[in-house]
Coordinates of C-alpha atoms and ligand atoms in Angstrom, one line a residue:
X1 CA 89.1 -10.2 -141.1
X2 CA 87.3 -9.5 -144.8
X3 CA 87.9 -6.2 -146.6
X4 CA 85.1 -4.3 -144.7
X5 CA 86.8 -5.0 -141.4
X6 CA 84.0 -7.6 -139.6
X7 CA 85.8 -11.0 -138.4
X8 CA 84.5 -14.2 -140.6
X9 CA 83.7 -17.6 -138.8
X10 CA 83.3 -20.8 -140.4
X11 CA 80.2 -22.7 -139.4
X12 CA 78.8 -25.9 -140.2
X13 CA 75.8 -27.1 -141.8
X14 CA 74.2 -27.4 -138.3
X15 CA 75.4 -26.3 -135.2
X16 CA 74.1 -25.8 -131.6
X17 CA 72.9 -22.4 -130.2
X18 CA 75.2 -23.0 -127.5
X19 CA 78.0 -23.8 -130.0
X20 CA 77.3 -20.6 -132.1
X21 CA 77.5 -18.4 -128.8
X22 CA 81.4 -20.0 -128.4
X23 CA 82.0 -19.6 -131.4
X24 CA 81.4 -15.9 -131.2
X25 CA 82.5 -15.8 -127.8
X26 CA 79.1 -14.7 -127.1
X27 CA 76.2 -15.4 -124.4
X28 CA 74.2 -17.7 -125.8
X29 CA 71.0 -15.4 -124.3
X30 CA 72.2 -12.6 -126.6
X31 CA 72.0 -15.0 -129.6
X32 CA 68.4 -17.1 -128.4
X33 CA 67.1 -12.8 -128.4
X34 CA 68.3 -12.2 -131.8
X35 CA 66.8 -15.8 -132.9
X36 CA 63.3 -14.4 -131.2
X37 CA 63.5 -11.4 -133.1
X38 CA 63.5 -13.3 -136.2
X39 CA 60.9 -15.2 -135.7
X40 CA 62.5 -18.5 -134.5
X41 CA 61.8 -19.6 -131.0
X42 CA 64.8 -21.8 -130.1
X43 CA 66.6 -23.0 -126.7
X44 CA 70.2 -23.8 -125.8
X45 CA 70.8 -26.9 -126.5
X46 CA 68.5 -27.0 -130.1
X47 CA 70.4 -27.1 -133.7
X48 CA 70.2 -24.0 -136.1
X49 CA 71.4 -24.4 -139.6
X50 CA 73.2 -22.3 -141.2
X51 CA 71.2 -20.0 -142.9
X52 CA 69.8 -19.3 -139.3
X53 CA 73.1 -19.3 -138.0
X54 CA 74.3 -16.9 -140.8
X55 CA 71.6 -14.4 -140.1
X56 CA 72.4 -14.2 -136.1
X57 CA 76.0 -14.3 -137.1
X58 CA 75.6 -11.1 -139.4
X59 CA 73.5 -9.0 -136.6
X60 CA 76.4 -9.5 -134.7
X61 CA 79.0 -8.6 -137.0
X62 CA 80.4 -11.5 -138.8
X63 CA 80.7 -12.8 -141.9
X64 CA 80.3 -16.8 -142.3
X65 CA 81.5 -19.4 -144.1
X66 CA 80.5 -22.5 -144.7
X67 CA 82.4 -25.7 -143.0
X68 CA 80.2 -28.1 -145.5
X69 CA 82.5 -31.0 -146.3
X70 CA 79.8 -32.9 -147.4
X71 CA 79.9 -31.9 -151.2
X72 CA 82.7 -34.8 -151.3
X73 CA 80.3 -37.5 -151.2
X74 CA 79.2 -36.4 -154.6
X75 CA 82.6 -36.0 -156.4
X76 CA 82.3 -37.1 -160.1
X77 CA 85.7 -38.6 -161.5
X78 CA 88.1 -36.3 -163.3
X79 CA 87.6 -33.7 -160.4
X80 CA 90.4 -32.9 -158.6
X81 CA 90.0 -34.9 -155.3
X82 CA 88.3 -33.4 -152.4
X83 CA 91.1 -33.3 -150.1
X84 CA 93.3 -31.6 -152.2
X85 CA 90.7 -28.6 -152.7
X86 CA 90.4 -28.7 -148.4
X87 CA 94.5 -28.5 -148.3
X88 CA 94.1 -25.5 -151.2
X89 CA 92.0 -23.9 -148.3
X90 CA 95.0 -23.7 -146.0
X91 CA 97.2 -20.5 -145.6
X92 CA 99.5 -21.1 -148.6
X93 CA 102.4 -19.5 -146.0
X94 CA 101.9 -22.4 -143.7
X95 CA 102.3 -25.6 -146.4
X96 CA 105.7 -27.5 -145.9
X97 CA 106.7 -30.9 -148.0
X98 CA 105.4 -33.9 -146.9
X99 CA 105.5 -37.5 -148.3
X100 CA 104.0 -38.5 -151.4
X101 CA 101.5 -41.0 -151.3
X102 CA 101.9 -43.2 -153.8
X103 CA 99.5 -45.9 -155.2
X104 CA 100.4 -49.1 -157.2
X105 CA 98.0 -49.5 -160.0
X106 CA 98.8 -52.3 -163.3
X107 CA 96.9 -55.5 -165.1
X108 CA 95.8 -58.5 -162.7
X109 CA 99.0 -61.0 -162.1
X110 CA 101.1 -58.2 -163.6
X111 CA 103.0 -58.0 -160.2
X112 CA 101.3 -55.4 -157.6
X113 CA 101.1 -57.3 -154.6
X114 CA 104.5 -58.7 -155.7
X115 CA 106.3 -55.8 -155.6
X116 CA 104.6 -54.0 -152.8
X117 CA 106.0 -56.7 -151.0
X118 CA 109.8 -56.2 -152.5
X119 CA 109.1 -52.5 -151.7
X120 CA 108.1 -53.0 -148.0
X121 CA 110.8 -55.6 -147.7
X122 CA 113.4 -53.4 -148.7
X123 CA 113.2 -50.0 -147.7
X124 CA 111.4 -50.0 -144.5
X125 CA 113.5 -48.4 -142.0
X126 CA 117.1 -49.9 -141.3
X127 CA 117.1 -53.2 -139.4
X128 CA 112.8 -54.0 -139.6
X129 CA 113.2 -55.3 -143.0
X130 CA 110.3 -58.5 -142.4
X131 CA 109.3 -57.2 -139.8
X132 CA 106.2 -56.0 -140.3
X133 CA 103.6 -58.7 -140.9
X134 CA 100.0 -56.8 -140.6
X135 CA 98.8 -55.2 -143.4
X136 CA 96.8 -52.3 -142.6
X137 CA 96.5 -51.0 -146.6
X138 CA 99.3 -48.8 -146.5
X139 CA 102.7 -48.0 -145.2
X140 CA 106.3 -46.2 -145.3
X141 CA 109.6 -46.3 -146.7
X142 CA 112.4 -44.3 -146.2
X143 CA 115.0 -43.8 -148.9
X144 CA 117.7 -41.0 -148.6
X145 CA 115.9 -39.8 -145.3
X146 CA 113.3 -39.1 -147.0
X147 CA 109.4 -41.0 -146.4
X148 CA 107.2 -42.3 -149.4
X149 CA 103.7 -43.6 -148.6
X150 CA 102.6 -46.6 -150.4
X151 CA 98.8 -47.5 -150.2
X152 CA 98.6 -51.0 -149.7
X153 CA 95.4 -52.4 -151.4
X154 CA 95.9 -54.0 -154.5
X155 CA 94.6 -57.4 -153.2
X156 CA 91.2 -55.6 -154.8
X157 CA 92.9 -53.7 -157.0
X158 CA 90.8 -55.9 -160.3
X159 CA 88.2 -53.6 -159.0
X160 CA 87.2 -50.6 -161.1
X161 CA 85.7 -49.1 -157.7
X162 CA 89.1 -49.3 -155.4
X163 CA 91.3 -48.7 -159.0
X164 CA 89.3 -45.2 -158.9
X165 CA 90.0 -44.7 -155.7
X166 CA 93.3 -45.6 -154.8
X167 CA 94.2 -42.4 -157.7
X168 CA 92.0 -40.3 -156.1
X169 CA 93.9 -40.8 -152.9
X170 CA 97.4 -40.4 -154.5
X171 CA 99.5 -38.2 -155.6
X172 CA 101.4 -40.2 -158.0
X173 CA 100.0 -43.6 -159.4
X174 CA 102.9 -46.8 -160.3
X175 CA 101.6 -48.2 -163.0
X176 CA 103.0 -52.0 -163.6
X177 CA 103.2 -53.6 -166.9
X178 CA 104.5 -56.9 -166.9
X179 CA 107.5 -56.6 -170.1
X180 CA 106.4 -59.6 -171.5
X181 CA 102.4 -59.0 -171.5
X182 CA 102.6 -56.0 -172.4
X183 CA 99.2 -52.9 -172.0
X184 CA 96.7 -54.9 -171.2
X185 CA 93.0 -53.6 -170.6
X186 CA 93.2 -52.8 -167.0
X187 CA 96.7 -51.1 -168.0
X188 CA 94.6 -49.2 -169.9
X189 CA 91.8 -48.4 -167.5
X190 CA 94.5 -47.5 -164.9
X191 CA 95.7 -45.0 -167.0
X192 CA 92.2 -42.9 -167.4
X193 CA 92.1 -43.7 -163.7
X194 CA 95.3 -41.7 -163.2
X195 CA 94.8 -38.8 -165.6
X196 CA 91.1 -38.5 -164.6
X197 CA 92.3 -37.9 -160.9
X198 CA 95.6 -35.4 -162.5
X199 CA 98.5 -37.6 -160.7
X200 CA 101.4 -38.1 -162.2
X201 CA 102.5 -41.3 -163.4
X202 CA 105.5 -43.7 -163.0
X203 CA 105.4 -47.0 -165.2
X204 CA 107.6 -49.9 -163.5
X205 CA 108.5 -52.1 -166.0
X206 CA 108.2 -55.3 -164.2
X207 CA 109.1 -59.3 -164.7
X208 CA 112.1 -57.7 -166.9
X209 CA 113.9 -60.5 -165.7
X210 CA 111.6 -63.4 -167.3
X211 CA 113.6 -64.4 -170.9
X212 CA 110.1 -63.4 -172.8
X213 CA 110.1 -59.6 -171.3
X214 CA 109.8 -57.7 -174.7
X215 CA 110.9 -53.7 -173.3
X216 CA 110.9 -52.5 -176.8
X217 CA 107.3 -53.7 -177.5
X218 CA 106.3 -52.7 -173.9
X219 CA 107.4 -49.2 -174.2
X220 CA 105.9 -48.8 -177.8
X221 CA 102.7 -49.4 -176.8
X222 CA 102.9 -47.5 -173.8
X223 CA 104.2 -44.8 -175.7
X224 CA 100.3 -45.5 -178.0
X225 CA 98.8 -45.2 -174.8
X226 CA 99.8 -41.2 -174.1
X227 CA 103.2 -42.5 -171.9
X228 CA 106.4 -42.0 -173.9
X229 CA 109.2 -43.2 -172.3
X230 CA 111.5 -40.4 -171.3
X231 CA 114.7 -42.2 -172.7
X232 CA 112.4 -42.0 -176.0
X233 CA 112.1 -38.1 -175.6
X234 CA 109.0 -38.4 -173.6
X235 CA 108.0 -37.5 -169.9
X236 CA 106.9 -40.9 -168.2
X237 CA 109.6 -42.4 -166.3
X238 CA 109.9 -45.7 -167.4
X239 CA 112.0 -48.0 -164.1
X240 CA 112.9 -51.6 -165.5
X241 CA 112.1 -53.8 -162.4
X242 CA 112.1 -57.2 -161.0
X243 CA 109.5 -57.4 -158.5
X244 CA 110.0 -61.1 -158.1
X245 CA 114.1 -60.7 -157.5
X246 CA 113.8 -57.4 -155.6
X247 CA 115.6 -55.6 -158.8
X248 CA 115.1 -51.8 -159.7
X249 CA 113.8 -50.9 -156.4
X250 CA 115.9 -48.5 -155.5
X251 CA 115.6 -47.1 -159.1
X252 CA 112.1 -46.9 -158.7
X253 CA 111.7 -45.3 -155.1
X254 CA 114.4 -42.6 -156.6
X255 CA 111.9 -42.0 -159.5
X256 CA 109.4 -41.4 -157.0
X257 CA 111.4 -38.7 -155.5
X258 CA 112.8 -37.1 -158.9
X259 CA 108.7 -36.8 -159.6
X260 CA 108.1 -35.6 -156.2
X261 CA 110.1 -32.7 -156.5
X262 CA 108.2 -31.3 -159.6
X263 CA 104.9 -31.5 -158.1
X264 CA 103.7 -29.7 -155.1
X265 CA 103.4 -32.2 -152.4
X266 CA 102.8 -30.2 -149.3
X267 CA 100.1 -29.6 -146.3
X268 CA 99.7 -27.7 -143.3
X269 CA 100.6 -29.9 -140.5
X270 CA 99.2 -26.8 -138.0
X271 CA 96.3 -26.8 -139.9
X272 CA 93.0 -28.3 -140.1
X273 CA 93.0 -32.1 -139.5
X274 CA 91.5 -34.0 -142.3
X275 CA 92.2 -36.9 -143.9
X276 CA 91.0 -40.5 -146.0
X277 CA 89.4 -44.0 -144.5
X278 CA 91.9 -46.4 -146.1
X279 CA 90.3 -49.8 -144.5
X280 CA 88.2 -50.1 -141.6
X281 CA 86.7 -53.3 -140.0
X282 CA 85.4 -54.5 -136.2
X283 CA 87.7 -56.7 -134.6
X284 CA 86.0 -58.5 -131.4
X285 CA 88.5 -57.1 -128.8
X286 CA 89.0 -54.2 -130.2
X287 CA 85.8 -52.8 -132.0
X288 CA 86.0 -50.4 -134.7
X289 CA 89.5 -50.4 -136.4
X290 CA 90.4 -47.9 -139.1
X291 CA 93.2 -47.2 -141.3
X292 CA 93.0 -43.7 -141.8
X293 CA 96.2 -41.7 -144.2
X294 CA 96.3 -38.0 -142.3
X295 CA 96.5 -35.6 -145.5
X296 CA 96.7 -32.4 -143.1
X297 CA 96.9 -31.6 -139.7
X298 CA 98.5 -33.4 -137.2
X299 CA 96.0 -35.9 -135.5
X300 CA 96.2 -37.7 -132.2
X301 CA 95.3 -39.8 -129.6
X302 CA 92.0 -38.3 -128.1
X303 CA 91.2 -36.1 -131.0
X304 CA 87.0 -36.1 -132.0
X305 CA 86.8 -37.1 -135.4
X306 CA 84.0 -37.8 -137.6
X307 CA 84.2 -40.1 -140.6
X308 CA 81.3 -40.8 -142.9
X309 CA 78.5 -41.6 -140.8
X310 CA 80.8 -42.7 -137.6
X311 CA 82.4 -40.9 -135.2
X312 CA 84.2 -41.1 -132.1
X313 CA 87.4 -40.2 -129.6
X314 CA 90.4 -41.5 -130.6
X315 CA 91.5 -44.1 -128.0
X316 CA 94.8 -45.1 -129.1
X317 CA 96.7 -44.5 -132.4
X318 CA 99.0 -47.0 -133.9
X319 CA 101.6 -46.5 -137.0
X320 CA 101.6 -49.6 -139.5
X321 CA 104.2 -51.3 -137.7
X322 CA 101.5 -51.3 -135.1
X323 CA 103.7 -49.2 -132.5
X324 CA 102.3 -46.7 -130.4
X325 CA 101.8 -43.0 -131.7
X326 CA 101.5 -39.7 -130.4
X327 CA 101.4 -37.4 -133.2
X328 CA 100.7 -38.5 -136.9
X329 CA 101.0 -35.6 -139.9
X330 CA 100.1 -35.4 -143.4
X331 CA 101.0 -38.6 -145.1
X332 CA 101.2 -40.4 -142.4
X333 CA 99.6 -43.9 -142.1
X334 CA 97.5 -44.7 -139.4
X335 CA 95.5 -47.1 -137.1
X336 CA 93.0 -46.0 -134.9
X337 CA 90.6 -47.0 -131.9
X338 CA 87.6 -45.6 -130.5
X339 CA 85.0 -45.0 -133.7
X340 CA 81.0 -46.1 -132.9
X341 CA 80.9 -47.6 -136.4
X342 CA 82.7 -48.7 -139.4
X343 CA 83.2 -45.9 -142.2
X344 CA 83.4 -46.9 -145.4
X345 CA 87.3 -47.4 -147.5
X346 CA 87.2 -43.8 -149.1
X347 CA 85.6 -41.6 -146.8
X348 CA 87.4 -38.6 -145.8
X349 CA 87.3 -37.5 -142.0
X350 CA 87.8 -34.7 -139.9
X351 CA 88.2 -33.2 -136.8
X352 CA 86.1 -31.4 -134.7
X353 CA 86.7 -29.4 -131.1
X354 CA 83.5 -31.1 -129.0
X355 CA 81.2 -33.8 -129.1
X356 CA 78.6 -32.1 -129.3
X357 CA 79.7 -30.7 -132.9
X358 CA 80.5 -34.2 -134.1
X359 CA 77.0 -35.7 -132.9
X360 CA 75.5 -32.9 -135.2
X361 CA 77.2 -33.5 -137.5
X362 CA 76.1 -37.1 -138.0
X363 CA 72.9 -36.8 -136.9
X364 CA 72.7 -34.1 -140.2
X365 CA 74.3 -36.8 -142.5
X366 CA 72.0 -39.8 -140.8
X367 CA 68.6 -37.1 -141.3
X368 CA 69.7 -36.3 -145.2
X369 CA 70.3 -39.9 -145.8
X370 CA 67.1 -40.8 -144.1
X371 CA 65.2 -38.1 -146.2
X372 CA 67.1 -39.7 -149.7
X373 CA 65.5 -43.1 -148.6
X374 CA 62.4 -41.6 -147.4
X375 CA 62.4 -39.9 -151.2
X376 CA 62.7 -43.4 -153.4
X377 CA 59.5 -44.3 -154.8
X378 CA 58.4 -47.5 -152.8
X379 CA 57.5 -50.6 -154.3
X380 CA 57.7 -54.2 -152.6
X381 CA 59.3 -57.2 -154.1
X382 CA 56.3 -59.0 -155.2
X383 CA 54.7 -55.2 -156.9
X384 CA 58.4 -55.0 -158.6
X385 CA 57.7 -58.9 -160.2
X386 CA 54.5 -58.3 -161.4
X387 CA 55.9 -55.1 -162.6
X388 CA 58.7 -56.6 -164.6
X389 CA 56.5 -59.0 -165.6
X390 CA 54.0 -56.5 -167.3
X391 CA 56.6 -54.8 -168.9
X392 CA 57.0 -51.9 -166.9
X393 CA 60.6 -50.6 -165.8
X394 CA 61.1 -50.4 -162.4
X395 CA 64.0 -50.5 -159.3
X396 CA 65.5 -53.6 -157.2
X397 CA 66.4 -51.4 -154.2
X398 CA 69.3 -53.4 -152.0
X399 CA 70.9 -53.1 -148.9
X400 CA 74.3 -55.1 -148.6
X401 CA 76.0 -55.7 -145.7
X402 CA 79.7 -57.6 -145.8
X403 CA 82.5 -58.8 -143.7
X404 CA 85.0 -56.2 -144.8
X405 CA 85.6 -53.6 -147.3
X406 CA 87.2 -55.4 -149.7
X407 CA 84.7 -57.4 -150.2
X408 CA 82.1 -54.4 -150.2
X409 CA 83.7 -52.9 -153.5
X410 CA 83.8 -55.9 -155.6
X411 CA 79.7 -56.6 -154.7
X412 CA 78.8 -53.6 -156.0
X413 CA 80.4 -53.2 -159.0
X414 CA 79.6 -56.8 -160.4
X415 CA 76.0 -55.4 -159.2
X416 CA 76.0 -52.0 -161.2
X417 CA 77.4 -54.2 -164.2
X418 CA 74.6 -56.7 -164.3
X419 CA 72.6 -55.5 -167.9
X420 CA 69.7 -53.5 -165.9
X421 CA 68.2 -52.4 -168.8
X422 CA 65.2 -53.3 -168.1
X423 CA 65.1 -52.8 -164.3
X424 CA 67.6 -50.8 -162.3
X425 CA 69.7 -52.0 -159.5
X426 CA 70.1 -49.0 -156.7
X427 CA 71.9 -50.0 -153.9
X428 CA 70.8 -47.1 -151.0
X429 CA 73.2 -48.5 -148.8
X430 CA 76.4 -50.3 -148.4
X431 CA 78.7 -51.0 -145.6
X432 CA 80.4 -53.7 -143.1
X433 CA 79.0 -55.4 -140.7
X434 CA 76.1 -57.4 -139.8
X435 CA 72.8 -56.8 -141.0
X436 CA 71.3 -55.1 -137.9
X437 CA 67.9 -53.5 -137.1
X438 CA 68.4 -49.9 -138.3
X439 CA 69.3 -51.8 -141.8
X440 CA 66.1 -53.8 -141.7
X441 CA 63.9 -49.7 -140.9
X442 CA 65.8 -48.7 -144.1
X443 CA 64.8 -51.5 -146.2
X444 CA 61.2 -51.4 -144.8
X445 CA 60.7 -47.7 -145.5
X446 CA 62.4 -48.4 -148.8
X447 CA 61.5 -51.6 -150.1
X448 CA 64.5 -53.0 -150.5
X449 CA 66.1 -56.5 -149.8
X450 CA 68.9 -57.1 -147.1
X451 CA 71.6 -58.9 -148.4
X452 CA 74.4 -60.0 -146.2
X453 CA 77.7 -61.4 -147.9
X454 CA 80.0 -63.7 -145.2
X455 CA 77.8 -61.7 -142.0
X456 CA 74.8 -63.3 -140.1
X457 CA 71.2 -61.0 -139.6
X458 CA 71.1 -59.7 -136.1
X459 CA 68.3 -61.6 -134.0
X460 CA 66.9 -58.2 -133.6
X461 CA 67.1 -58.0 -137.3
X462 CA 65.7 -61.1 -138.2
X463 CA 62.5 -60.1 -135.9
X464 CA 61.7 -57.1 -137.5
X465 CA 62.4 -58.7 -140.8
X466 CA 59.6 -60.9 -140.3
X467 CA 57.3 -58.6 -138.7
X468 CA 58.0 -56.7 -141.9
X469 CA 58.3 -58.7 -144.3
X470 CA 61.4 -57.4 -145.6
X471 CA 63.6 -60.4 -147.3
X472 CA 66.9 -61.0 -146.3
X473 CA 69.3 -62.9 -148.2
X474 CA 72.8 -64.0 -147.3
X475 CA 75.8 -65.6 -149.1
X476 CA 79.0 -66.4 -149.0
X477 CA 80.0 -66.1 -152.6
X478 CA 79.7 -63.0 -154.7
X479 CA 79.1 -65.2 -157.9
X480 CA 75.9 -66.8 -155.8
X481 CA 74.5 -63.3 -154.8
X482 CA 74.5 -61.8 -158.6
X483 CA 73.3 -64.7 -159.9
X484 CA 70.0 -64.9 -157.3
X485 CA 69.9 -60.6 -158.3
X486 CA 69.9 -61.3 -161.6
X487 CA 67.3 -64.1 -161.2
X488 CA 65.4 -61.2 -159.0
X489 CA 65.4 -58.2 -161.8
X490 CA 64.1 -61.0 -164.0
X491 CA 61.3 -62.0 -161.7
X492 CA 62.2 -65.7 -161.6
X493 CA 63.7 -65.5 -158.0
X494 CA 63.0 -68.9 -156.1
X495 CA 61.2 -69.1 -152.9
X496 CA 63.8 -67.8 -150.2
X497 CA 64.8 -70.3 -147.0
X498 CA 62.6 -68.8 -144.3
X499 CA 64.0 -69.1 -141.1
X500 CA 61.8 -68.6 -138.1
X501 CA 62.5 -68.3 -134.2
X502 CA 61.0 -70.8 -131.9
X503 CA 62.5 -70.8 -128.7
X504 CA 65.2 -68.6 -127.1
X505 CA 67.6 -69.9 -124.1
X506 CA 70.6 -68.9 -122.0
X507 CA 73.7 -71.3 -121.1
X508 CA 73.2 -71.1 -116.9
X509 CA 75.9 -73.9 -116.3
X510 CA 78.6 -76.2 -118.4
X511 CA 79.7 -79.6 -117.4
X512 CA 82.0 -82.0 -119.3
X513 CA 80.4 -85.8 -119.1
X514 CA 82.8 -88.4 -120.5
X515 CA 82.4 -90.0 -123.6
X516 CA 79.6 -87.6 -124.3
X517 CA 81.2 -84.6 -124.7
X518 CA 80.1 -80.9 -123.6
X519 CA 76.7 -80.2 -121.9
X520 CA 75.3 -76.9 -120.9
X521 CA 72.6 -76.3 -118.8
X522 CA 70.2 -74.1 -119.8
X523 CA 66.9 -72.1 -119.1
X524 CA 64.8 -71.1 -122.1
X525 CA 63.4 -68.0 -121.9
X526 CA 61.0 -67.7 -124.7
X527 CA 59.3 -70.6 -127.2
X528 CA 60.5 -73.7 -126.7
X529 CA 64.2 -76.1 -127.9
X530 CA 62.9 -78.4 -130.3
X531 CA 64.7 -81.8 -130.2
X532 CA 64.7 -82.0 -134.0
X533 CA 65.2 -77.4 -135.1
X534 CA 68.3 -76.1 -135.6
X535 CA 70.5 -74.1 -132.8
X536 CA 72.4 -71.3 -132.8
X537 CA 75.0 -70.2 -130.2
X538 CA 75.8 -66.4 -129.6
X539 CA 78.4 -65.0 -127.5
X540 CA 78.4 -61.2 -126.7
X541 CA 76.2 -60.9 -130.5
X542 CA 78.6 -63.0 -132.0
X543 CA 77.5 -66.2 -133.3
X544 CA 80.1 -68.9 -132.2
X545 CA 78.0 -71.9 -133.4
X546 CA 74.7 -73.0 -135.8
X547 CA 74.1 -76.8 -136.3
X548 CA 72.0 -79.0 -134.1
X549 CA 71.6 -80.7 -130.9
X550 CA 72.7 -83.7 -130.3
X551 CA 70.9 -84.0 -127.1
X552 CA 68.3 -82.3 -125.1
X553 CA 67.2 -83.5 -121.2
X554 CA 65.0 -82.7 -118.7
X555 CA 65.6 -84.0 -115.7
X556 CA 67.8 -86.9 -117.4
X557 CA 65.3 -87.9 -119.7
X558 CA 65.7 -87.7 -123.0
X559 CA 62.9 -85.2 -124.1
X560 CA 61.7 -83.6 -127.8
X561 CA 61.1 -80.4 -126.5
X562 CA 61.1 -78.1 -123.4
X563 CA 58.8 -75.2 -122.9
X564 CA 59.3 -71.8 -121.6
X565 CA 60.6 -70.9 -117.9
X566 CA 61.9 -74.7 -117.3
X567 CA 65.7 -76.0 -117.6
X568 CA 67.0 -78.5 -119.5
X569 CA 70.5 -80.1 -120.1
X570 CA 71.8 -79.6 -123.8
X571 CA 74.0 -80.8 -126.1
X572 CA 75.0 -79.8 -129.7
X573 CA 76.8 -81.7 -132.5
X574 CA 80.6 -81.5 -133.1
X575 CA 80.6 -78.4 -130.5
X576 CA 82.2 -78.3 -126.5
X577 CA 83.0 -74.9 -126.4
X578 CA 80.0 -73.5 -124.1
X579 CA 80.2 -70.6 -121.1
X580 CA 77.6 -69.2 -118.9
X581 CA 75.8 -66.9 -120.2
X582 CA 75.5 -67.6 -123.7
X583 CA 72.3 -67.1 -125.8
X584 CA 70.8 -69.8 -127.5
X585 CA 68.6 -70.0 -129.9
X586 CA 66.3 -72.2 -131.8
X587 CA 64.8 -72.0 -134.8
X588 CA 63.4 -74.0 -138.3
X589 CA 63.8 -73.2 -141.6
X590 CA 61.0 -73.2 -143.9
X591 CA 60.6 -72.5 -147.9
X592 CA 58.2 -69.1 -148.3
X593 CA 55.6 -69.7 -151.0
X594 CA 55.6 -65.4 -152.0
Ligands
GDP1 P1 99.1 -58.6 -159.1 O1 97.6 -59.4 -159.7 O2 99.5 -57.7 -160.0 O3 99.2 -58.1 -157.5 O4 100.5 -59.7 -159.7 P2 101.0 -60.5 -158.4 O5 101.8 -59.7 -157.7 O6 100.0 -61.3 -157.7 O7 101.9 -61.4 -159.0 C1 101.4 -62.3 -160.2 C2 102.9 -63.5 -160.8 O8 103.6 -62.6 -161.3 C3 102.7 -63.8 -159.5 O9 103.0 -65.6 -159.6 C4 104.3 -63.6 -159.3 O10 105.0 -64.6 -158.6 C5 105.0 -63.1 -160.6 N1 105.9 -62.1 -160.7 C6 105.2 -60.8 -160.0 N2 106.9 -60.1 -160.3 C7 107.6 -60.5 -161.5 C8 108.8 -60.6 -161.5 O11 109.1 -59.3 -161.8 N3 109.8 -61.7 -162.2 C9 108.8 -62.8 -162.7 N4 109.7 -63.4 -163.4 N5 107.5 -63.3 -161.9 C10 107.2 -62.0 -160.9

């Protein structure tokens, strides 16, 4: 209740008439009438925006509060992380202690990975040491009956984006500094990130076993960088460890608990359910698998969540050991299945009451990003080159798709590091997964190039790219990718290889012929198969094979081509694994003249 006695409800950025009625325990008809009296004709399933809903609510004696969580996306380094702001909105009386969330930062080769492994192996709850073979991006250890949650993503920690995110998502930063090497550039950067996120730092002074370790020199350097050790009358705990020999690990964990006791690490387990996406990917048998860290509330299977542009009902939930979980409270990392798309690492996830609400949130986000995309001025690649040559500064717009989040981050950061004084790079969209039709739509609308790293372009995407004149570029080495983009920025890009599909077909039967190998009995379903063209075999949307024919026969005759509607026997070079239902695509590669 607010001061003047009116009731308060929280509303999302947009809501259907039906849901608004439900939230005020009113009849939808009543809402529709109020809308009409305000000149808005709406049906029960129509989405109305926050302002409109607020007018209706106020006429019914409600005050409204925005449930908008979008601001999270635009937050700047240096601000209080968004999830902390959300916890601060919880009822203080309901807050209880939660396990500290810890991230390990430091210069490359100073021992972050080794330290994470040492902690994992020495202190995971009794009897299970060594039992955790899977890395899901986070794990928990126990010391003296208290839990500590570790973010386990140091593999990519060489990249700025990850470092800043790690610090943002944690309660405590462990700064690994090798005692033989001292404070290095990435050590300083890590300190800056931790300070920006206002997260306390504990120093793990590593490699103390090395004969060339120089603890005093390292401490002096730390002091010069604002981290005066506590045994030098400062307030930074510096714990000597050897990750390699697993020495000092327990001291480090104790230091974490000590520091946690001095800061507020709380959440409301019964409050609003939200957290962060740590890692996410598509697995063939399971669909989208995402590791989430719950910050507040309690997540359960069956819950409907929205994370970035993805949503879904949680089908199954596992802990970091791969065991099924029924409930996950604050600071618990979980792996979940059931999202419809791959969210980005760092996305906030939120639970919604109904699938309808979740869909409305997603639709609104999609709309907003479309509007953003539509707002960008148009320019084709050719125009771009011409403008670069004539000296007019322009923008190179990119849509980037990569196999895993871990490759996306370094690609984005290294692109951002390119010299952008003449021409700016603008990344409209960066996500995991194959290049899809919707990526090409976005590229078409905004005259962007679609860039893939360790992924393929779907057949539909390739077709659309062909008709719309969108460039698709595929890479498997980051360096090549950045090099090409750099060339494009200078207008020096070489003609690309264009793929043209000449025919498609389907496998109807499979045979094994001794000395020859597997043969697929196929029907050509469009265009034609050409003996000297390339072939690609896909199964349930996944590319299984790419290569050449080893044989192509029509009724026992070797043939050069088989046309639409005809059946044929096909063998592929170095491939024996045909299955009925496999899709075959026959294509040629040509150099484009543009
Ligand atoms: P990261 O790049 O920070 O993740 O560093 P790694 O964990 O990969 O370690 C880099 C190298 O240092 C590896 O060869 C490790 O075996 C070694 N290393 C890590 N911790 C220690 C340690 O405590 N003592 C010694 N002598 N070597 C270590």
